[in-house]
PDB file of C-alpha atoms and ligand atoms in Angstrom:
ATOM      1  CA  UNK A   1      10.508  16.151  -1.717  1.00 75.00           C
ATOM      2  CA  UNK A   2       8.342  12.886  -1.675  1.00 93.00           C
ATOM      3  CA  UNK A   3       9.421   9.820   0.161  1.00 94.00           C
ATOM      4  CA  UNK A   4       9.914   6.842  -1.657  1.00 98.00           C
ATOM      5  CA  UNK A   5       8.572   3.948  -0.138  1.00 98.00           C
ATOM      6  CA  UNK A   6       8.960   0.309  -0.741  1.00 98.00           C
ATOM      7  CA  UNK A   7       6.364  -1.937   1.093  1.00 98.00           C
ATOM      8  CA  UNK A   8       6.229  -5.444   0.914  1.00 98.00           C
ATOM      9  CA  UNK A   9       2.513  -7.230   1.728  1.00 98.00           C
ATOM     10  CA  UNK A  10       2.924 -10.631   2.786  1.00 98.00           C
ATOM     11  CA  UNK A  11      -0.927 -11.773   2.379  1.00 98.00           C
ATOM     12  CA  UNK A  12      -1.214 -14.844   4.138  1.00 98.00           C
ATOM     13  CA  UNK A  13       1.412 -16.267   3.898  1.00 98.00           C
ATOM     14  CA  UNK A  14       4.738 -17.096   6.163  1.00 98.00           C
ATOM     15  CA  UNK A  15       4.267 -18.913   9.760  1.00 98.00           C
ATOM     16  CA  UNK A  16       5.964 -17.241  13.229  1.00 98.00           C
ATOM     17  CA  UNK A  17       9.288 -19.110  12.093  1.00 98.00           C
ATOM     18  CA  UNK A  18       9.272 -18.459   8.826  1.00 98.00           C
ATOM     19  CA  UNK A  19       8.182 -14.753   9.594  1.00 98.00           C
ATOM     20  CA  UNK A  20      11.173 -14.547  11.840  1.00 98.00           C
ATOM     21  CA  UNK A  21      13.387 -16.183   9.438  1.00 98.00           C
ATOM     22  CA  UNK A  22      12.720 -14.127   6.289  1.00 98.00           C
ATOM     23  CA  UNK A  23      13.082 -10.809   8.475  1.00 98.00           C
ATOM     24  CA  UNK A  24      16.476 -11.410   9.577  1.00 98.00           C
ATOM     25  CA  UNK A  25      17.351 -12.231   6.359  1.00 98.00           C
ATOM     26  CA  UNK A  26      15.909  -9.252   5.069  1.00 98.00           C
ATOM     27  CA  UNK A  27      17.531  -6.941   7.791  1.00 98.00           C
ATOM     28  CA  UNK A  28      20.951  -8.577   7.319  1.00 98.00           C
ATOM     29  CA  UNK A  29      20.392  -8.107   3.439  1.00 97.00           C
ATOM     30  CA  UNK A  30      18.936  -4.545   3.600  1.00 97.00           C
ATOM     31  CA  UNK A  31      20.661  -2.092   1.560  1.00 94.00           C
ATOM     32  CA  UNK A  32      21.276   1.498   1.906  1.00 91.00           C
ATOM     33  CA  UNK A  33      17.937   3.394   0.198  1.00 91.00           C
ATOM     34  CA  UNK A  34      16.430   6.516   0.501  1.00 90.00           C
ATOM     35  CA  UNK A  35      13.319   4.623   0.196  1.00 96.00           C
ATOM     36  CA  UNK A  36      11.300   3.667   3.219  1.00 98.00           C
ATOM     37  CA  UNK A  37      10.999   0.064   3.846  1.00 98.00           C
ATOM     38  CA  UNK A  38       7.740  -1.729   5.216  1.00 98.00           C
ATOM     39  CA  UNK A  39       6.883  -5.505   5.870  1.00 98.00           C
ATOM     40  CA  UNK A  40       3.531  -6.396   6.282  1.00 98.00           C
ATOM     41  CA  UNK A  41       3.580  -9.929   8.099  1.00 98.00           C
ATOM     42  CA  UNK A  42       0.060 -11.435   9.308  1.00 98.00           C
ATOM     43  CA  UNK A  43      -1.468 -10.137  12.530  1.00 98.00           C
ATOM     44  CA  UNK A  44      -0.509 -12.712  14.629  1.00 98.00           C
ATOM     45  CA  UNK A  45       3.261 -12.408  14.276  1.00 98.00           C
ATOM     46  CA  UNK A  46       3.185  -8.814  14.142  1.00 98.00           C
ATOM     47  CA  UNK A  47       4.133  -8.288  17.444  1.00 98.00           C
ATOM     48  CA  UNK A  48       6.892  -9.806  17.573  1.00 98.00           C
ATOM     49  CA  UNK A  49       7.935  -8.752  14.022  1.00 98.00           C
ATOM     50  CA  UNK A  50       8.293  -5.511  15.498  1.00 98.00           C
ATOM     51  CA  UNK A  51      10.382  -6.838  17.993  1.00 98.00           C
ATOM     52  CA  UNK A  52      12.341  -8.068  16.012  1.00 98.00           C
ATOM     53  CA  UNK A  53      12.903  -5.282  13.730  1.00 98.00           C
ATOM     54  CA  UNK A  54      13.348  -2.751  16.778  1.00 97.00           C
ATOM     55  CA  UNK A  55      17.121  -1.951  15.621  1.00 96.00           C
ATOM     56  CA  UNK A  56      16.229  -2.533  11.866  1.00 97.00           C
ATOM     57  CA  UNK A  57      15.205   0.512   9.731  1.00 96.00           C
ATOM     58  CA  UNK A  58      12.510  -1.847   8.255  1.00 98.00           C
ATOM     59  CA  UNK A  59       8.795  -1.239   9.767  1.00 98.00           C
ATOM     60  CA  UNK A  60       6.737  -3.390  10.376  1.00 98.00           C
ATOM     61  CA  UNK A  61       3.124  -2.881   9.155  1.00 98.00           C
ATOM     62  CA  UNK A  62      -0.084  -3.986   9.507  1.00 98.00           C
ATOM     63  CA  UNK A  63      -2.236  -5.553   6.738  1.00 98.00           C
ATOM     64  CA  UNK A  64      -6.186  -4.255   7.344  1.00 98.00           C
ATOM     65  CA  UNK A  65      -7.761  -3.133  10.954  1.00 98.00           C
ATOM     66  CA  UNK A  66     -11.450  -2.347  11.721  1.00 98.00           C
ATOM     67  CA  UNK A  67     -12.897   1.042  11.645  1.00 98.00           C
ATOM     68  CA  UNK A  68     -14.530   1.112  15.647  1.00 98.00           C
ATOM     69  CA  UNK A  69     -12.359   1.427  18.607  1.00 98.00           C
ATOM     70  CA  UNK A  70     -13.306  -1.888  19.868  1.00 98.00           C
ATOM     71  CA  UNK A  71     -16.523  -4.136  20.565  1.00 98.00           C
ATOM     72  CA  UNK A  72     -18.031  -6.993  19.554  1.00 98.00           C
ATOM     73  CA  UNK A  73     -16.221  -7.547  16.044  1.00 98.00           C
ATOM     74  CA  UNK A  74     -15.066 -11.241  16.210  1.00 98.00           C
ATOM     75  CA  UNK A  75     -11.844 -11.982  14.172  1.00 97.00           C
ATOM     76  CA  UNK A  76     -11.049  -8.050  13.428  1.00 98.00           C
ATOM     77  CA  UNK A  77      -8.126  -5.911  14.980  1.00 98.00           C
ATOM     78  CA  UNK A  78      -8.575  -2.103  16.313  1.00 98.00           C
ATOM     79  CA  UNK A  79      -6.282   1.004  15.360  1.00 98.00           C
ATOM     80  CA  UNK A  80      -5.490   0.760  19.089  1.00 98.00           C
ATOM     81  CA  UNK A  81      -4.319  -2.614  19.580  1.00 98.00           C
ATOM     82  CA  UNK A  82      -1.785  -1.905  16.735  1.00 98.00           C
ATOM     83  CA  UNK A  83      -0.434   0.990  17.838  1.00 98.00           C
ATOM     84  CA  UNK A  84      -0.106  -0.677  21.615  1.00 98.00           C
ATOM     85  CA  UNK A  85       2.110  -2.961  19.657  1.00 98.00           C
ATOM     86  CA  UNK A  86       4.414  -0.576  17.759  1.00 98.00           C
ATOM     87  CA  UNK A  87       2.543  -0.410  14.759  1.00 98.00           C
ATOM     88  CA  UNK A  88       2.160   3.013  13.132  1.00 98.00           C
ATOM     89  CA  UNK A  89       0.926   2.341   9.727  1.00 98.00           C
ATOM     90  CA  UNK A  90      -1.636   0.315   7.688  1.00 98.00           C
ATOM     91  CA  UNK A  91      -2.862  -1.297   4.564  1.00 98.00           C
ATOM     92  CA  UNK A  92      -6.414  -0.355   3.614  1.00 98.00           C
ATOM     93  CA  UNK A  93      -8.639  -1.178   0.412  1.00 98.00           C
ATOM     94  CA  UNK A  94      -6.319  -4.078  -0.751  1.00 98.00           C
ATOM     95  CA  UNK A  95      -8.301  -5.332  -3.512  1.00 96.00           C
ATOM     96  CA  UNK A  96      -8.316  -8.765  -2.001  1.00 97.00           C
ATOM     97  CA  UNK A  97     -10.269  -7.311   0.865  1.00 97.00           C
ATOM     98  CA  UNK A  98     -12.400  -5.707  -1.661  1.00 97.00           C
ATOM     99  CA  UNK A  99     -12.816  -8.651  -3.928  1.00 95.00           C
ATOM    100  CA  UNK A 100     -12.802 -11.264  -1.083  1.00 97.00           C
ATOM    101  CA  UNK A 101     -14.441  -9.275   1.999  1.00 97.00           C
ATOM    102  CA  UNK A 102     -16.946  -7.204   0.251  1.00 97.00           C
ATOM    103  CA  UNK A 103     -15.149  -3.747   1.555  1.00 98.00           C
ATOM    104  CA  UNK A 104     -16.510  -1.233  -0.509  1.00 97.00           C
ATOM    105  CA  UNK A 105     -15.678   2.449  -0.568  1.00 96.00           C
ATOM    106  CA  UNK A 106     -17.886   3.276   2.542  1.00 97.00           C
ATOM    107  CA  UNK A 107     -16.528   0.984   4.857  1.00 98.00           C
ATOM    108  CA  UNK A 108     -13.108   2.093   3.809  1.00 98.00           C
ATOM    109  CA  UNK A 109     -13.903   5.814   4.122  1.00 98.00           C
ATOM    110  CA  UNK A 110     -14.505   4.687   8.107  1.00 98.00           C
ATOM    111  CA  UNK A 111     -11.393   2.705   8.241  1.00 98.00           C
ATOM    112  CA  UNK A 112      -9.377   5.709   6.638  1.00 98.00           C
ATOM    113  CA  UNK A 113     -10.751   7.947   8.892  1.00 98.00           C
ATOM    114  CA  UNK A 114     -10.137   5.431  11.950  1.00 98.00           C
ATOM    115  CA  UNK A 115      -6.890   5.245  11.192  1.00 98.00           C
ATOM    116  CA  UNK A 116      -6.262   9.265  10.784  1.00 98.00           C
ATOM    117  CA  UNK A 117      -8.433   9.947  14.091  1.00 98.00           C
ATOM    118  CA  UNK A 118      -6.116   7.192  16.033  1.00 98.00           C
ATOM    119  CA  UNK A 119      -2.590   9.058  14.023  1.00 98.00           C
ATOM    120  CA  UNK A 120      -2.320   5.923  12.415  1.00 98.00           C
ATOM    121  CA  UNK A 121      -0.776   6.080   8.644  1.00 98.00           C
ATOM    122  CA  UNK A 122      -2.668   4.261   6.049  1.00 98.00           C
ATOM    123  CA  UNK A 123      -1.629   3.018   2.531  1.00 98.00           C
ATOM    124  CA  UNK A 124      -4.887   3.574   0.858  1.00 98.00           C
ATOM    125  CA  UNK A 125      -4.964   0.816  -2.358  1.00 98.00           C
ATOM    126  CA  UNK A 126      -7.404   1.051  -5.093  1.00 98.00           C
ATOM    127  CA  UNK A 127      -7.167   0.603  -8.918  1.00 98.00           C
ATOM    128  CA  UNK A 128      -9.667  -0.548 -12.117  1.00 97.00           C
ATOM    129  CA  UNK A 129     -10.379  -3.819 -12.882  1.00 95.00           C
ATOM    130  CA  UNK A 130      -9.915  -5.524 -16.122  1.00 93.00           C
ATOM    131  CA  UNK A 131     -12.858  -4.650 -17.771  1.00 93.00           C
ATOM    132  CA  UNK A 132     -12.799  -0.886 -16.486  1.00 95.00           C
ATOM    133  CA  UNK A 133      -9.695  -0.754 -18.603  1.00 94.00           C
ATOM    134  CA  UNK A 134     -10.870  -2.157 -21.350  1.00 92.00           C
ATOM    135  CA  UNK A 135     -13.912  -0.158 -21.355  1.00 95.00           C
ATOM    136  CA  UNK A 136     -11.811   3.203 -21.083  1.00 95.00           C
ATOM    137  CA  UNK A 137     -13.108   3.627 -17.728  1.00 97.00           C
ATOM    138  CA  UNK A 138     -10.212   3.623 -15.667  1.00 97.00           C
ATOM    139  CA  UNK A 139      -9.784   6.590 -14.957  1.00 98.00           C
ATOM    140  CA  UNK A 140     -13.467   7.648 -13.760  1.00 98.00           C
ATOM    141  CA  UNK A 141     -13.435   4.162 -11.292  1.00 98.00           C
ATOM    142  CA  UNK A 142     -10.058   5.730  -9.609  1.00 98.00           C
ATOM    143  CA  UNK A 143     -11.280   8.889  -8.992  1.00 98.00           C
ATOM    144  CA  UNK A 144     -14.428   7.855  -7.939  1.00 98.00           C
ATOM    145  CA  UNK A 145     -13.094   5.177  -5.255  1.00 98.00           C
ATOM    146  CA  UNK A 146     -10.699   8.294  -4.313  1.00 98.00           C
ATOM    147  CA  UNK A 147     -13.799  10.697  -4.317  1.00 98.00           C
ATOM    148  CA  UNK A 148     -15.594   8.380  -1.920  1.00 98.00           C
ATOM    149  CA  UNK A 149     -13.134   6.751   0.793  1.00 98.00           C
ATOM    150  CA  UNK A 150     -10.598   9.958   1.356  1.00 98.00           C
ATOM    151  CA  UNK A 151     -12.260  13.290  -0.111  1.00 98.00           C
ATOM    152  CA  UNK A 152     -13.927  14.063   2.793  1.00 97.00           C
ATOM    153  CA  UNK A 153     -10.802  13.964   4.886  1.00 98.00           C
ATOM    154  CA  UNK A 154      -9.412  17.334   6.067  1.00 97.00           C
ATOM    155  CA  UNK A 155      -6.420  18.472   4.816  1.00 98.00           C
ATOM    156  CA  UNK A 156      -5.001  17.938   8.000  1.00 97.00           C
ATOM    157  CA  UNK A 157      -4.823  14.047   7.506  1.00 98.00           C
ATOM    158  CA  UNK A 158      -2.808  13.981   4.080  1.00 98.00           C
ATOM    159  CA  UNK A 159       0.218  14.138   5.917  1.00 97.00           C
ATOM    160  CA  UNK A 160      -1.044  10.262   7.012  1.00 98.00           C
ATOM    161  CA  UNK A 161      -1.938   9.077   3.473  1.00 98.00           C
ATOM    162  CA  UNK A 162      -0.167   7.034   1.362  1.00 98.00           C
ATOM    163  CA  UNK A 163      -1.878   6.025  -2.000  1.00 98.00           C
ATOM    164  CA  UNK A 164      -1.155   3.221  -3.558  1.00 98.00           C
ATOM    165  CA  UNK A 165      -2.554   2.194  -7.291  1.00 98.00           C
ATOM    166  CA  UNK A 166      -3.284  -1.527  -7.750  1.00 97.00           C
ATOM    167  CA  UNK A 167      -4.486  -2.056 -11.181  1.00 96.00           C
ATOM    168  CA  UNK A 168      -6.520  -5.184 -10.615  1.00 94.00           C
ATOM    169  CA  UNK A 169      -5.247  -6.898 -13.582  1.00 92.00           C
ATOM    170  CA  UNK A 170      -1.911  -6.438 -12.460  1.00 91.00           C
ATOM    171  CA  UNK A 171      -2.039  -8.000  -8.966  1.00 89.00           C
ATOM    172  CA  UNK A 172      -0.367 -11.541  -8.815  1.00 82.00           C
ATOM    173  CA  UNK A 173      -1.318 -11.816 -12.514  1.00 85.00           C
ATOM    174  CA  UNK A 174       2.571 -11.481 -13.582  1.00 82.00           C
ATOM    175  CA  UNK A 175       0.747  -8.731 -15.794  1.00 82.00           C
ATOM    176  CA  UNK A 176       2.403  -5.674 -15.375  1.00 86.00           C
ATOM    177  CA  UNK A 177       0.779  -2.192 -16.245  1.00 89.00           C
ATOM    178  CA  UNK A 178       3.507  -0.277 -18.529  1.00 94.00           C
ATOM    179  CA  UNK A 179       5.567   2.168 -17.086  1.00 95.00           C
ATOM    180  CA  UNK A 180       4.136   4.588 -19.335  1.00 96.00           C
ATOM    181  CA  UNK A 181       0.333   3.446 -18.299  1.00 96.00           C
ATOM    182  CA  UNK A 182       1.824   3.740 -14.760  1.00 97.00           C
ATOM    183  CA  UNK A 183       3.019   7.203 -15.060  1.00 98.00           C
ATOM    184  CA  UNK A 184      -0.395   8.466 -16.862  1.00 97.00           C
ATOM    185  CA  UNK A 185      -2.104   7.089 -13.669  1.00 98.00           C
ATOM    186  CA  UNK A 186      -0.037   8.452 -11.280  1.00 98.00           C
ATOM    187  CA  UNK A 187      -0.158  12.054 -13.002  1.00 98.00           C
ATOM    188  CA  UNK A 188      -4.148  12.055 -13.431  1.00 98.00           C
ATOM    189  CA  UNK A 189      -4.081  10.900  -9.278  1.00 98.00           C
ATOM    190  CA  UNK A 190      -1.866  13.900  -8.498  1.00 98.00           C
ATOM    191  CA  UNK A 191      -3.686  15.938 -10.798  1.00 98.00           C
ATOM    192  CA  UNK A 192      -7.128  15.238  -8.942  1.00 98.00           C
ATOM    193  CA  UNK A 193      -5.770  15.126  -5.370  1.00 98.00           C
ATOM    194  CA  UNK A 194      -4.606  18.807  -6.436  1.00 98.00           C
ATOM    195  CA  UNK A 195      -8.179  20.218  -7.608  1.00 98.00           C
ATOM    196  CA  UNK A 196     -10.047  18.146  -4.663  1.00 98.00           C
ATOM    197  CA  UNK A 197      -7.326  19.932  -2.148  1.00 98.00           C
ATOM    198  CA  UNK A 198      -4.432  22.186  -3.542  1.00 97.00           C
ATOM    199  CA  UNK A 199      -1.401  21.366  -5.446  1.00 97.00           C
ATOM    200  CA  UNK A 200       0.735  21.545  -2.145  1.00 97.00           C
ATOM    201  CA  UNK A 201      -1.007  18.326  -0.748  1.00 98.00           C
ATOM    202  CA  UNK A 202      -0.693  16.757  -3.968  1.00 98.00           C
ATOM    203  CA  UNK A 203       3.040  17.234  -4.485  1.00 98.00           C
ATOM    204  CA  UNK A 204       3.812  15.869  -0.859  1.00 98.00           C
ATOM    205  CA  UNK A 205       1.615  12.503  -1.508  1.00 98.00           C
ATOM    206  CA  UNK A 206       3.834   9.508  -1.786  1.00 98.00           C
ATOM    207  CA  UNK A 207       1.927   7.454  -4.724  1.00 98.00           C
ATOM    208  CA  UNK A 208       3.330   3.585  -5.002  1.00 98.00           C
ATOM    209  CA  UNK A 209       2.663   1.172  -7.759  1.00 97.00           C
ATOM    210  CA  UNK A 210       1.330  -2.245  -6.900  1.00 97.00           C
ATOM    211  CA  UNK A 211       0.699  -5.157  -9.637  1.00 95.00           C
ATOM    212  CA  UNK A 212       3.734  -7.876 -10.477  1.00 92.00           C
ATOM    213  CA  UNK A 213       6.505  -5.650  -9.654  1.00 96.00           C
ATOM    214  CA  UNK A 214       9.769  -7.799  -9.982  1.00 96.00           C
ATOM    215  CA  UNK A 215      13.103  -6.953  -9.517  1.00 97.00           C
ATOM    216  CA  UNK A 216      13.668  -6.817 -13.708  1.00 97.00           C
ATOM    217  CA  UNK A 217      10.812  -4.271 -13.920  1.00 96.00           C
ATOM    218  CA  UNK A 218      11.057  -2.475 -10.718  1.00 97.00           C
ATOM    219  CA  UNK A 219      13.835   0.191 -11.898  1.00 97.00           C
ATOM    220  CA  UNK A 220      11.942   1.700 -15.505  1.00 97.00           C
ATOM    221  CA  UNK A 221       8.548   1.238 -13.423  1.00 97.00           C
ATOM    222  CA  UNK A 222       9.871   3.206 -10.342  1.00 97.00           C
ATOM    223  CA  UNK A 223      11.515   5.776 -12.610  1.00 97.00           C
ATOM    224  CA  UNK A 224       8.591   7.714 -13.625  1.00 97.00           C
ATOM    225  CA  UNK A 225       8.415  11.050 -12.072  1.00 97.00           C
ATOM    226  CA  UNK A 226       4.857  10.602 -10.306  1.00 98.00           C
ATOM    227  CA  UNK A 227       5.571   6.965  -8.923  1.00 98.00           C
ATOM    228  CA  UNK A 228       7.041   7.069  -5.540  1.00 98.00           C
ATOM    229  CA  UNK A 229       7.851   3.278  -4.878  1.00 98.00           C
ATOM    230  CA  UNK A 230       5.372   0.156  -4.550  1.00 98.00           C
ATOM    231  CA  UNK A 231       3.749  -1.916  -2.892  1.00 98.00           C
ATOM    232  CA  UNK A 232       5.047  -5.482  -3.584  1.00 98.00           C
ATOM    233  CA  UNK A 233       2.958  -9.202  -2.905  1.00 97.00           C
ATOM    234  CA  UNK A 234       4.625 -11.907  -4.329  1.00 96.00           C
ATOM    235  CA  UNK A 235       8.260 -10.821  -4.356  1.00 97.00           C
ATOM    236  CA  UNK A 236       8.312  -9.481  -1.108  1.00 98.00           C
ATOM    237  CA  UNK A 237       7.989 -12.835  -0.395  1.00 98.00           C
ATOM    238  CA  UNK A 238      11.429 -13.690  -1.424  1.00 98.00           C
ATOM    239  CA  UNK A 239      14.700 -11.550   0.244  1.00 98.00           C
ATOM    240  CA  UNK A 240      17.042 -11.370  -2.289  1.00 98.00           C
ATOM    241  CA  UNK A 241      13.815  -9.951  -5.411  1.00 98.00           C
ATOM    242  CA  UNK A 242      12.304  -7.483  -2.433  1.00 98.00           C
ATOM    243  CA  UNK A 243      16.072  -6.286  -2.075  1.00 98.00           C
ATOM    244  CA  UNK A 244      16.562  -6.114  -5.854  1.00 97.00           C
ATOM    245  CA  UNK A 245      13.551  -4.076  -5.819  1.00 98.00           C
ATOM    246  CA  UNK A 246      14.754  -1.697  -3.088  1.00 97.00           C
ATOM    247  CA  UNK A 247      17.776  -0.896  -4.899  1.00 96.00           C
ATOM    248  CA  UNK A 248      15.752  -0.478  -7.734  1.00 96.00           C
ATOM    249  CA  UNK A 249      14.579   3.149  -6.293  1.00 94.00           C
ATOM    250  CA  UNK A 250      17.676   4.277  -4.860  1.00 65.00           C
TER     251      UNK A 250
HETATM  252  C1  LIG B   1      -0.313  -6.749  -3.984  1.00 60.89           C
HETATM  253  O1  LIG B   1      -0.889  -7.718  -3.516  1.00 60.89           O
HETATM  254  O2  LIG B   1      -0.464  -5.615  -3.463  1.00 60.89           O
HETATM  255  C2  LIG B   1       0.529  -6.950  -5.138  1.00 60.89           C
HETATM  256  C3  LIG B   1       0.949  -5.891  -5.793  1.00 60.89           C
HETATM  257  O3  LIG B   1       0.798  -8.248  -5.470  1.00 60.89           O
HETATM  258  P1  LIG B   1       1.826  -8.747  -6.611  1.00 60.89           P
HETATM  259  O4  LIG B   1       3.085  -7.934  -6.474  1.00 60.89           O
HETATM  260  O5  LIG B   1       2.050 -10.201  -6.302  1.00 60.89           O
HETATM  261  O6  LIG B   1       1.143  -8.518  -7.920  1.00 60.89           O
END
């Protein structure tokens, strides 16, 4: 059996109060889920997110970290002083971070394998653009930016890896892909996860969704056999849609 997950990516957005405030709301609101459930507030009220959340089944998770165990990286966050905090898993290859921080599939190949060399989880995101899709090249840019950041990770470290397709179109667009365009993603990930490693690793991989999920989509979207739960911006943003969307998988 796969584990659902539901993880909610905050971007920057929410100050310490507000953090604090939409958390308890969330924790008070929380209902019961199979699902995992993940907040990913901004680094500087992480700590005491997870303070916060200590008698909460909700985890608290971190948005990016920095693939070297420490030095002179001004502005960036190590796999250790995350875990010192509490934190056990992390976003990686959001496209913003792509689009807006020139991360590329190299650098995140180091950052994955940071993260697995530190026992850190990572929710590896990655997904066409636009014009990939309408150039029928979707499916070659996802299994190349699969082929290049995580193929070269033992099998070992799969037990740490969440994937999470973000069609670029999709994100904060209000453009969602299809349930059925969803599900063909999702099966031809599986389906090369199994020939890069065996079908064993494949069937355990928890794949989310990630693009304008709302709480009147979420349900048909997280229906789909190979879609395991998503990864949610701008509704997580908002307790009672990012609960609407929990229920949604259970
Ligand atoms: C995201 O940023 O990962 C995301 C899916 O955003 P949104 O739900 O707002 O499209």
């Amino acid at each position: 059996m796969r584990t659902n997950i539901v993880a909610g990516n905050w971007k920057m957005n929410k100050t310490a109060s507000e953090t604090d405030a939409l958390l308890d709301e969330l924790a008070a609101k929380l209902p019961d889920s199979s699902a995992e459930v993940m907040v990913a507030p901004v680094f500087v009220n992480l700590a005491e997110a997870v303070r916060r959340m200590d008698t909460s089944r909700i985890e608290v998770i971190a948005q990016n970290m920095h693939f070297a165990d420490s030095g002179a990286f001004t502005g960036e966050v190590s796999a250790d002083m995350l875990l010192d905090i509490g934190i056990g898993t992390v976003i990686l290859g959001h496209s913003e971070r792509r689009a807006y921080f020139g991360e590329d599939d190299q650098l995140l190949a180091k950052k994955v394998a940071q993260a697995v060399k530190k026992g850190l989880r990572s929710i590896f995101c990655f997904g066409e653009e636009l014009q990939d899709r309408k150039a029928g090249k979707h499916f070659e840019v996802v299994a190349s930016q699969l082929k290049k950041a995580l193929f070269g990770l033992p099998v070992s470290a799969w037990g740490k890896i969440v994937l999470a397709y973000e069609p670029v179109w999709a994100i904060g667009t209000g453009e969602t892909a299809s349930p059925e365009q969803a599900q063909e993603m999702h099966a031809f990930i599986r389906k090369i996860v199994s020939d890069a490693y065996t079908d064993a690793v494949a069937q355990k991989v928890s794949i989310l969704y990630g693009g304008s999920v709302k709480p009147e989509n979420a349900a048909e979207i997280f229906s789909k056999p190979d879609v395991d739960g998503g990864l949610i911006g701008g509704a997580s943003l908002k307790a009672d849609d990012f609960v609407a969307i929990i229920r949604a998988i259970s």
